[in-house]
Amino acid sequence: SQQGEEDPQALSIQEGENATMNCSYKTSINNLQWYRQNSGRGLVHLILIRSNEREKHSGRLRVTLDTSKKSSSLLITASRAADTASYFCATETITGGGNKLTFGTGTQLKVEL
Amino acid sequence: SQTIHQWPATLVQPVGSPLSLECTVEGTSNPNLYWYRQAAGRGLQLLFYSVGIGQISSEVPQNLSASRPQDRQFILSSKKLLLSDSGFYLCAWSPPSNYGYTFGSGTRLTVV
């Protein structure tokens, strides 16, 4: 089952603009992660934020986490055409069988020149 | 450095045929291993995960199964494929908690 829902499903912006994607989830989590997928390819890990953290930065990426609202956002600043991809949030939970990562539905980002 | 290998890249199989997809990890020991499936234009669905040899947790009961015969080897199998098994299958590994997961390049399976 999908843990997270992402909003918007698709986003089209101009190069240089900022892109914001939101993610909501349902259960308590150990951490939340964001991944990028270029068309038809594997996923690349972008950033991880732990459940006790509220904000994290990595280069042009800024992630926030609000555990009271069970939501997160990913901000990509000064977007480039090469940022065109699908972006997924994923929540890690701890189970009796081990840690597992459950993905949201994804946001398709298109950055136009 | 750690690497993950997944093969084949593409596979076309007839309905009712068996399936075996293999994933291996190098450069680490006792990794957590995962199989995901992605339908076209959709998110990833967790199928199986494993914390050690012979330890498999199933998320989606269906005609797929997984095995972990060695520490760094994870196999996804089916005895008889269905049309609905078509999709993009991704293997992933992670260290213990609070680290990002590393994904293989995926196998695109088409059942015809």
PDB file of C-alpha atoms in Angstrom:
ATOM      1  CA  SER A   1       0.000   0.000   0.000  1.00  0.00           C
ATOM      2  CA  GLN A   2       1.076   3.583  -0.528  1.00  0.00           C
ATOM      3  CA  GLN A   3       2.047   5.361   2.647  1.00  0.00           C
ATOM      4  CA  GLY A   4       2.325   8.807   1.179  1.00  0.00           C
ATOM      5  CA  GLU A   5       0.394  11.045  -1.086  1.00  0.00           C
ATOM      6  CA  GLU A   6       2.254  13.711  -2.982  1.00  0.00           C
ATOM      7  CA  ASP A   7       1.051  17.019  -4.194  1.00  0.00           C
ATOM      8  CA  PRO A   8       1.041  18.143  -6.901  1.00  0.00           C
ATOM      9  CA  GLN A   9       1.051  15.093  -9.154  1.00  0.00           C
ATOM     10  CA  ALA A  10       2.670  17.167 -11.873  1.00  0.00           C
ATOM     11  CA  LEU A  11       4.508  20.487 -11.836  1.00  0.00           C
ATOM     12  CA  SER A  12       5.824  22.542 -14.728  1.00  0.00           C
ATOM     13  CA  ILE A  13       8.066  25.529 -14.101  1.00  0.00           C
ATOM     14  CA  GLN A  14      10.604  27.697 -15.866  1.00  0.00           C
ATOM     15  CA  GLU A  15      14.324  27.285 -15.357  1.00  0.00           C
ATOM     16  CA  GLY A  16      15.517  29.410 -12.451  1.00  0.00           C
ATOM     17  CA  GLU A  17      12.234  29.169 -10.549  1.00  0.00           C
ATOM     18  CA  ASN A  18      11.819  27.257  -7.317  1.00  0.00           C
ATOM     19  CA  ALA A  19       9.888  23.977  -7.197  1.00  0.00           C
ATOM     20  CA  THR A  20       7.994  22.851  -4.118  1.00  0.00           C
ATOM     21  CA  MET A  21       6.586  19.377  -3.661  1.00  0.00           C
ATOM     22  CA  ASN A  22       4.547  18.210  -0.695  1.00  0.00           C
ATOM     23  CA  CYS A  23       4.113  14.798   0.852  1.00  0.00           C
ATOM     24  CA  SER A  24       1.673  13.529   3.453  1.00  0.00           C
ATOM     25  CA  TYR A  25       1.806  10.208   5.241  1.00  0.00           C
ATOM     26  CA  LYS A  26      -0.316   8.240   7.652  1.00  0.00           C
ATOM     27  CA  THR A  27       1.678   6.438  10.333  1.00  0.00           C
ATOM     28  CA  SER A  28       4.533   7.165  12.731  1.00  0.00           C
ATOM     29  CA  ILE A  29       7.872   7.084  10.988  1.00  0.00           C
ATOM     30  CA  ASN A  30      11.549   6.602  11.708  1.00  0.00           C
ATOM     31  CA  ASN A  31      12.598   8.949   8.935  1.00  0.00           C
ATOM     32  CA  LEU A  32      11.403  10.406   5.650  1.00  0.00           C
ATOM     33  CA  GLN A  33      13.429  10.297   2.465  1.00  0.00           C
ATOM     34  CA  TRP A  34      13.174  11.912  -0.956  1.00  0.00           C
ATOM     35  CA  TYR A  35      14.198  10.170  -4.165  1.00  0.00           C
ATOM     36  CA  ARG A  36      14.501  11.181  -7.781  1.00  0.00           C
ATOM     37  CA  GLN A  37      13.763   8.999 -10.794  1.00  0.00           C
ATOM     38  CA  ASN A  38      14.606   9.877 -14.347  1.00  0.00           C
ATOM     39  CA  SER A  39      12.290   8.329 -16.895  1.00  0.00           C
ATOM     40  CA  GLY A  40      12.576   4.560 -16.949  1.00  0.00           C
ATOM     41  CA  ARG A  41      15.560   4.484 -14.637  1.00  0.00           C
ATOM     42  CA  GLY A  42      16.388   3.473 -11.078  1.00  0.00           C
ATOM     43  CA  LEU A  43      15.870   5.731  -8.103  1.00  0.00           C
ATOM     44  CA  VAL A  44      18.496   8.017  -6.644  1.00  0.00           C
ATOM     45  CA  HIS A  45      18.469   8.981  -2.981  1.00  0.00           C
ATOM     46  CA  LEU A  46      18.418  12.750  -2.484  1.00  0.00           C
ATOM     47  CA  ILE A  47      18.024  13.497   1.196  1.00  0.00           C
ATOM     48  CA  LEU A  48      16.920  11.924   4.479  1.00  0.00           C
ATOM     49  CA  ILE A  49      15.325  13.708   7.420  1.00  0.00           C
ATOM     50  CA  ARG A  50      14.922  11.947  10.740  1.00  0.00           C
ATOM     51  CA  SER A  51      11.698  12.057  12.720  1.00  0.00           C
ATOM     52  CA  ASN A  52      13.271  14.347  15.336  1.00  0.00           C
ATOM     53  CA  GLU A  53      14.481  16.858  12.737  1.00  0.00           C
ATOM     54  CA  ARG A  54      12.415  19.688  11.313  1.00  0.00           C
ATOM     55  CA  GLU A  55      14.513  20.995   8.446  1.00  0.00           C
ATOM     56  CA  LYS A  56      17.472  19.848   6.415  1.00  0.00           C
ATOM     57  CA  HIS A  57      19.477  21.282   3.531  1.00  0.00           C
ATOM     58  CA  SER A  58      21.617  19.702   0.854  1.00  0.00           C
ATOM     59  CA  GLY A  59      22.873  21.928  -1.934  1.00  0.00           C
ATOM     60  CA  ARG A  60      19.803  23.349  -3.705  1.00  0.00           C
ATOM     61  CA  LEU A  61      17.483  21.048  -1.769  1.00  0.00           C
ATOM     62  CA  ARG A  62      15.588  21.982   1.367  1.00  0.00           C
ATOM     63  CA  VAL A  63      13.381  19.486   3.170  1.00  0.00           C
ATOM     64  CA  THR A  64      11.001  20.169   6.018  1.00  0.00           C
ATOM     65  CA  LEU A  65       9.195  17.677   8.214  1.00  0.00           C
ATOM     66  CA  ASP A  66       6.163  18.294  10.415  1.00  0.00           C
ATOM     67  CA  THR A  67       5.435  15.114  12.330  1.00  0.00           C
ATOM     68  CA  SER A  68       2.378  16.636  14.010  1.00  0.00           C
ATOM     69  CA  LYS A  69       0.790  17.122  10.589  1.00  0.00           C
ATOM     70  CA  LYS A  70       2.447  14.036   9.114  1.00  0.00           C
ATOM     71  CA  SER A  71       3.729  16.051   6.197  1.00  0.00           C
ATOM     72  CA  SER A  72       6.939  17.014   4.454  1.00  0.00           C
ATOM     73  CA  SER A  73       7.983  19.329   1.677  1.00  0.00           C
ATOM     74  CA  LEU A  74      10.861  19.334  -0.767  1.00  0.00           C
ATOM     75  CA  LEU A  75      12.039  22.646  -2.170  1.00  0.00           C
ATOM     76  CA  ILE A  76      14.384  22.751  -5.139  1.00  0.00           C
ATOM     77  CA  THR A  77      15.793  26.232  -5.569  1.00  0.00           C
ATOM     78  CA  ALA A  78      16.979  27.777  -8.827  1.00  0.00           C
ATOM     79  CA  SER A  79      15.748  24.825 -10.872  1.00  0.00           C
ATOM     80  CA  ARG A  80      17.533  23.625 -13.984  1.00  0.00           C
ATOM     81  CA  ALA A  81      16.323  21.692 -17.005  1.00  0.00           C
ATOM     82  CA  ALA A  82      18.353  18.732 -15.684  1.00  0.00           C
ATOM     83  CA  ASP A  83      16.086  18.641 -12.608  1.00  0.00           C
ATOM     84  CA  THR A  84      13.280  17.324 -14.826  1.00  0.00           C
ATOM     85  CA  ALA A  85      12.350  13.974 -13.272  1.00  0.00           C
ATOM     86  CA  SER A  86       9.852  12.292 -10.961  1.00  0.00           C
ATOM     87  CA  TYR A  87      10.313  12.914  -7.265  1.00  0.00           C
ATOM     88  CA  PHE A  88       9.114  10.522  -4.590  1.00  0.00           C
ATOM     89  CA  CYS A  89       8.863  10.818  -0.854  1.00  0.00           C
ATOM     90  CA  ALA A  90       9.275   7.636   1.158  1.00  0.00           C
ATOM     91  CA  THR A  91       8.813   6.881   4.816  1.00  0.00           C
ATOM     92  CA  GLU A  92      10.874   4.391   6.748  1.00  0.00           C
ATOM     93  CA  THR A  93       9.135   2.490   9.506  1.00  0.00           C
ATOM     94  CA  ILE A  94      10.449  -0.131  11.863  1.00  0.00           C
ATOM     95  CA  THR A  95       8.606  -3.437  11.860  1.00  0.00           C
ATOM     96  CA  GLY A  96       9.115  -6.814  13.473  1.00  0.00           C
ATOM     97  CA  GLY A  97      10.542  -7.992  10.155  1.00  0.00           C
ATOM     98  CA  GLY A  98      12.968  -5.102   9.832  1.00  0.00           C
ATOM     99  CA  ASN A  99      12.978  -1.587   8.480  1.00  0.00           C
ATOM    100  CA  LYS A 100      10.919  -0.924   5.413  1.00  0.00           C
ATOM    101  CA  LEU A 101      10.588   2.035   3.075  1.00  0.00           C
ATOM    102  CA  THR A 102       7.158   2.881   1.694  1.00  0.00           C
ATOM    103  CA  PHE A 103       6.818   5.265  -1.226  1.00  0.00           C
ATOM    104  CA  GLY A 104       4.367   7.962  -2.130  1.00  0.00           C
ATOM    105  CA  THR A 105       2.782   8.390  -5.519  1.00  0.00           C
ATOM    106  CA  GLY A 106       5.335  10.868  -6.819  1.00  0.00           C
ATOM    107  CA  THR A 107       5.459  14.308  -8.416  1.00  0.00           C
ATOM    108  CA  GLN A 108       6.480  14.691 -12.042  1.00  0.00           C
ATOM    109  CA  LEU A 109       8.557  17.837 -12.357  1.00  0.00           C
ATOM    110  CA  LYS A 110       9.232  19.441 -15.706  1.00  0.00           C
ATOM    111  CA  VAL A 111      11.647  22.338 -15.870  1.00  0.00           C
ATOM    112  CA  GLU A 112      11.455  24.230 -19.132  1.00  0.00           C
ATOM    113  CA  LEU A 113      14.109  26.437 -20.667  1.00  0.00           C
TER     114      LEU A 113
ATOM    115  CA  SER B   1      32.453   1.118  -2.334  1.00  0.00           C
ATOM    116  CA  GLN B   2      29.129  -0.646  -2.344  1.00  0.00           C
ATOM    117  CA  THR B   3      27.431  -1.623  -5.575  1.00  0.00           C
ATOM    118  CA  ILE B   4      24.181  -3.339  -6.414  1.00  0.00           C
ATOM    119  CA  HIS B   5      23.675  -5.464  -9.491  1.00  0.00           C
ATOM    120  CA  GLN B   6      20.333  -6.403 -10.937  1.00  0.00           C
ATOM    121  CA  TRP B   7      19.662  -8.363 -14.095  1.00  0.00           C
ATOM    122  CA  PRO B   8      18.379  -8.712 -16.701  1.00  0.00           C
ATOM    123  CA  ALA B   9      17.518  -5.160 -17.724  1.00  0.00           C
ATOM    124  CA  THR B  10      14.551  -6.257 -19.816  1.00  0.00           C
ATOM    125  CA  LEU B  11      12.598  -9.468 -19.987  1.00  0.00           C
ATOM    126  CA  VAL B  12       9.656 -10.622 -22.071  1.00  0.00           C
ATOM    127  CA  GLN B  13       7.981 -13.752 -20.774  1.00  0.00           C
ATOM    128  CA  PRO B  14       4.828 -15.624 -21.776  1.00  0.00           C
ATOM    129  CA  VAL B  15       1.920 -16.028 -19.385  1.00  0.00           C
ATOM    130  CA  GLY B  16       2.350 -19.122 -17.261  1.00  0.00           C
ATOM    131  CA  SER B  17       6.142 -19.213 -17.511  1.00  0.00           C
ATOM    132  CA  PRO B  18       8.412 -19.097 -14.449  1.00  0.00           C
ATOM    133  CA  LEU B  19      10.398 -16.072 -13.355  1.00  0.00           C
ATOM    134  CA  SER B  20      13.688 -15.603 -11.577  1.00  0.00           C
ATOM    135  CA  LEU B  21      15.209 -12.165 -11.035  1.00  0.00           C
ATOM    136  CA  GLU B  22      18.471 -11.894  -9.181  1.00  0.00           C
ATOM    137  CA  CYS B  23      19.981  -9.053  -7.212  1.00  0.00           C
ATOM    138  CA  THR B  24      23.413  -9.009  -5.621  1.00  0.00           C
ATOM    139  CA  VAL B  25      25.172  -6.449  -3.465  1.00  0.00           C
ATOM    140  CA  GLU B  26      28.919  -5.990  -3.197  1.00  0.00           C
ATOM    141  CA  GLY B  27      31.072  -4.143  -0.722  1.00  0.00           C
ATOM    142  CA  THR B  28      28.942  -4.546   2.384  1.00  0.00           C
ATOM    143  CA  SER B  29      27.800  -7.278   4.724  1.00  0.00           C
ATOM    144  CA  ASN B  30      24.407  -8.067   6.208  1.00  0.00           C
ATOM    145  CA  PRO B  31      22.510  -5.498   4.152  1.00  0.00           C
ATOM    146  CA  ASN B  32      18.767  -5.053   4.361  1.00  0.00           C
ATOM    147  CA  LEU B  33      17.405  -6.084   0.956  1.00  0.00           C
ATOM    148  CA  TYR B  34      14.201  -5.104  -0.802  1.00  0.00           C
ATOM    149  CA  TRP B  35      12.149  -5.877  -3.919  1.00  0.00           C
ATOM    150  CA  TYR B  36       9.820  -3.229  -5.309  1.00  0.00           C
ATOM    151  CA  ARG B  37       7.543  -3.125  -8.326  1.00  0.00           C
ATOM    152  CA  GLN B  38       6.535  -0.026 -10.230  1.00  0.00           C
ATOM    153  CA  ALA B  39       3.604  -0.003 -12.618  1.00  0.00           C
ATOM    154  CA  ALA B  40       3.804   2.434 -15.526  1.00  0.00           C
ATOM    155  CA  GLY B  41       3.486   6.022 -14.306  1.00  0.00           C
ATOM    156  CA  ARG B  42       2.966   4.949 -10.700  1.00  0.00           C
ATOM    157  CA  GLY B  43       4.804   4.874  -7.400  1.00  0.00           C
ATOM    158  CA  LEU B  44       6.804   1.983  -6.025  1.00  0.00           C
ATOM    159  CA  GLN B  45       5.077  -0.913  -4.311  1.00  0.00           C
ATOM    160  CA  LEU B  46       7.107  -2.810  -1.728  1.00  0.00           C
ATOM    161  CA  LEU B  47       6.926  -6.544  -2.398  1.00  0.00           C
ATOM    162  CA  PHE B  48       9.441  -8.209  -0.079  1.00  0.00           C
ATOM    163  CA  TYR B  49      12.145  -7.235   2.379  1.00  0.00           C
ATOM    164  CA  SER B  50      14.820  -9.159   4.226  1.00  0.00           C
ATOM    165  CA  VAL B  51      17.129  -8.469   7.149  1.00  0.00           C
ATOM    166  CA  GLY B  52      19.156 -11.662   6.832  1.00  0.00           C
ATOM    167  CA  ILE B  53      19.641 -15.026   5.163  1.00  0.00           C
ATOM    168  CA  GLY B  54      16.359 -16.903   4.989  1.00  0.00           C
ATOM    169  CA  GLN B  55      14.415 -14.045   6.638  1.00  0.00           C
ATOM    170  CA  ILE B  56      11.773 -12.733   4.240  1.00  0.00           C
ATOM    171  CA  SER B  57       8.862 -10.412   4.973  1.00  0.00           C
ATOM    172  CA  SER B  58       6.088 -10.193   2.416  1.00  0.00           C
ATOM    173  CA  GLU B  59       4.044  -7.079   1.835  1.00  0.00           C
ATOM    174  CA  VAL B  60       1.821  -8.209  -0.983  1.00  0.00           C
ATOM    175  CA  PRO B  61       0.487 -11.791  -1.069  1.00  0.00           C
ATOM    176  CA  GLN B  62       0.421 -12.854  -4.707  1.00  0.00           C
ATOM    177  CA  ASN B  63       2.057 -15.354  -6.975  1.00  0.00           C
ATOM    178  CA  LEU B  64       5.528 -13.948  -6.354  1.00  0.00           C
ATOM    179  CA  SER B  65       8.022 -15.179  -3.785  1.00  0.00           C
ATOM    180  CA  ALA B  66      11.448 -14.106  -2.636  1.00  0.00           C
ATOM    181  CA  SER B  67      14.457 -15.917  -1.272  1.00  0.00           C
ATOM    182  CA  ARG B  68      17.759 -14.901   0.246  1.00  0.00           C
ATOM    183  CA  PRO B  69      20.099 -17.878  -0.091  1.00  0.00           C
ATOM    184  CA  GLN B  70      23.229 -15.839   0.638  1.00  0.00           C
ATOM    185  CA  ASP B  71      23.928 -12.714   2.638  1.00  0.00           C
ATOM    186  CA  ARG B  72      24.161 -10.441  -0.390  1.00  0.00           C
ATOM    187  CA  GLN B  73      21.841 -12.229  -2.816  1.00  0.00           C
ATOM    188  CA  PHE B  74      18.122 -11.639  -3.144  1.00  0.00           C
ATOM    189  CA  ILE B  75      15.981 -13.529  -5.662  1.00  0.00           C
ATOM    190  CA  LEU B  76      12.448 -12.776  -6.827  1.00  0.00           C
ATOM    191  CA  SER B  77      10.568 -15.726  -8.291  1.00  0.00           C
ATOM    192  CA  SER B  78       7.288 -16.841  -9.704  1.00  0.00           C
ATOM    193  CA  LYS B  79       6.167 -20.300 -10.727  1.00  0.00           C
ATOM    194  CA  LYS B  80       3.595 -19.026 -13.225  1.00  0.00           C
ATOM    195  CA  LEU B  81       3.525 -15.456 -14.450  1.00  0.00           C
ATOM    196  CA  LEU B  82       0.312 -13.507 -14.908  1.00  0.00           C
ATOM    197  CA  LEU B  83      -0.269 -10.570 -17.242  1.00  0.00           C
ATOM    198  CA  SER B  84      -0.647  -8.395 -14.142  1.00  0.00           C
ATOM    199  CA  ASP B  85       2.945  -9.208 -13.146  1.00  0.00           C
ATOM    200  CA  SER B  86       4.225  -6.889 -15.859  1.00  0.00           C
ATOM    201  CA  GLY B  87       6.100  -3.908 -14.486  1.00  0.00           C
ATOM    202  CA  PHE B  88       9.423  -2.425 -13.517  1.00  0.00           C
ATOM    203  CA  TYR B  89      11.082  -4.420 -10.746  1.00  0.00           C
ATOM    204  CA  LEU B  90      13.655  -2.740  -8.568  1.00  0.00           C
ATOM    205  CA  CYS B  91      15.979  -4.227  -6.010  1.00  0.00           C
ATOM    206  CA  ALA B  92      17.406  -2.066  -3.227  1.00  0.00           C
ATOM    207  CA  TRP B  93      19.680  -2.370  -0.231  1.00  0.00           C
ATOM    208  CA  SER B  94      20.212  -0.327   2.901  1.00  0.00           C
ATOM    209  CA  PRO B  95      22.479  -0.335   5.930  1.00  0.00           C
ATOM    210  CA  PRO B  96      20.780  -0.327   9.316  1.00  0.00           C
ATOM    211  CA  SER B  97      18.208   2.407   9.899  1.00  0.00           C
ATOM    212  CA  ASN B  98      18.501   6.092   9.048  1.00  0.00           C
ATOM    213  CA  TYR B  99      20.479   5.710   5.855  1.00  0.00           C
ATOM    214  CA  GLY B 100      19.318   6.177   2.310  1.00  0.00           C
ATOM    215  CA  TYR B 101      18.506   3.161   0.201  1.00  0.00           C
ATOM    216  CA  THR B 102      20.487   2.307  -2.933  1.00  0.00           C
ATOM    217  CA  PHE B 103      18.526   1.002  -5.881  1.00  0.00           C
ATOM    218  CA  GLY B 104      19.539  -1.227  -8.725  1.00  0.00           C
ATOM    219  CA  SER B 105      18.920  -0.199 -12.312  1.00  0.00           C
ATOM    220  CA  GLY B 106      15.752  -2.290 -12.524  1.00  0.00           C
ATOM    221  CA  THR B 107      14.273  -5.023 -14.694  1.00  0.00           C
ATOM    222  CA  ARG B 108      11.445  -4.177 -17.034  1.00  0.00           C
ATOM    223  CA  LEU B 109       9.251  -7.274 -17.230  1.00  0.00           C
ATOM    224  CA  THR B 110       6.596  -7.666 -19.885  1.00  0.00           C
ATOM    225  CA  VAL B 111       4.335 -10.681 -19.638  1.00  0.00           C
ATOM    226  CA  VAL B 112       2.687 -11.484 -22.964  1.00  0.00           C
TER     227      VAL B 112
END
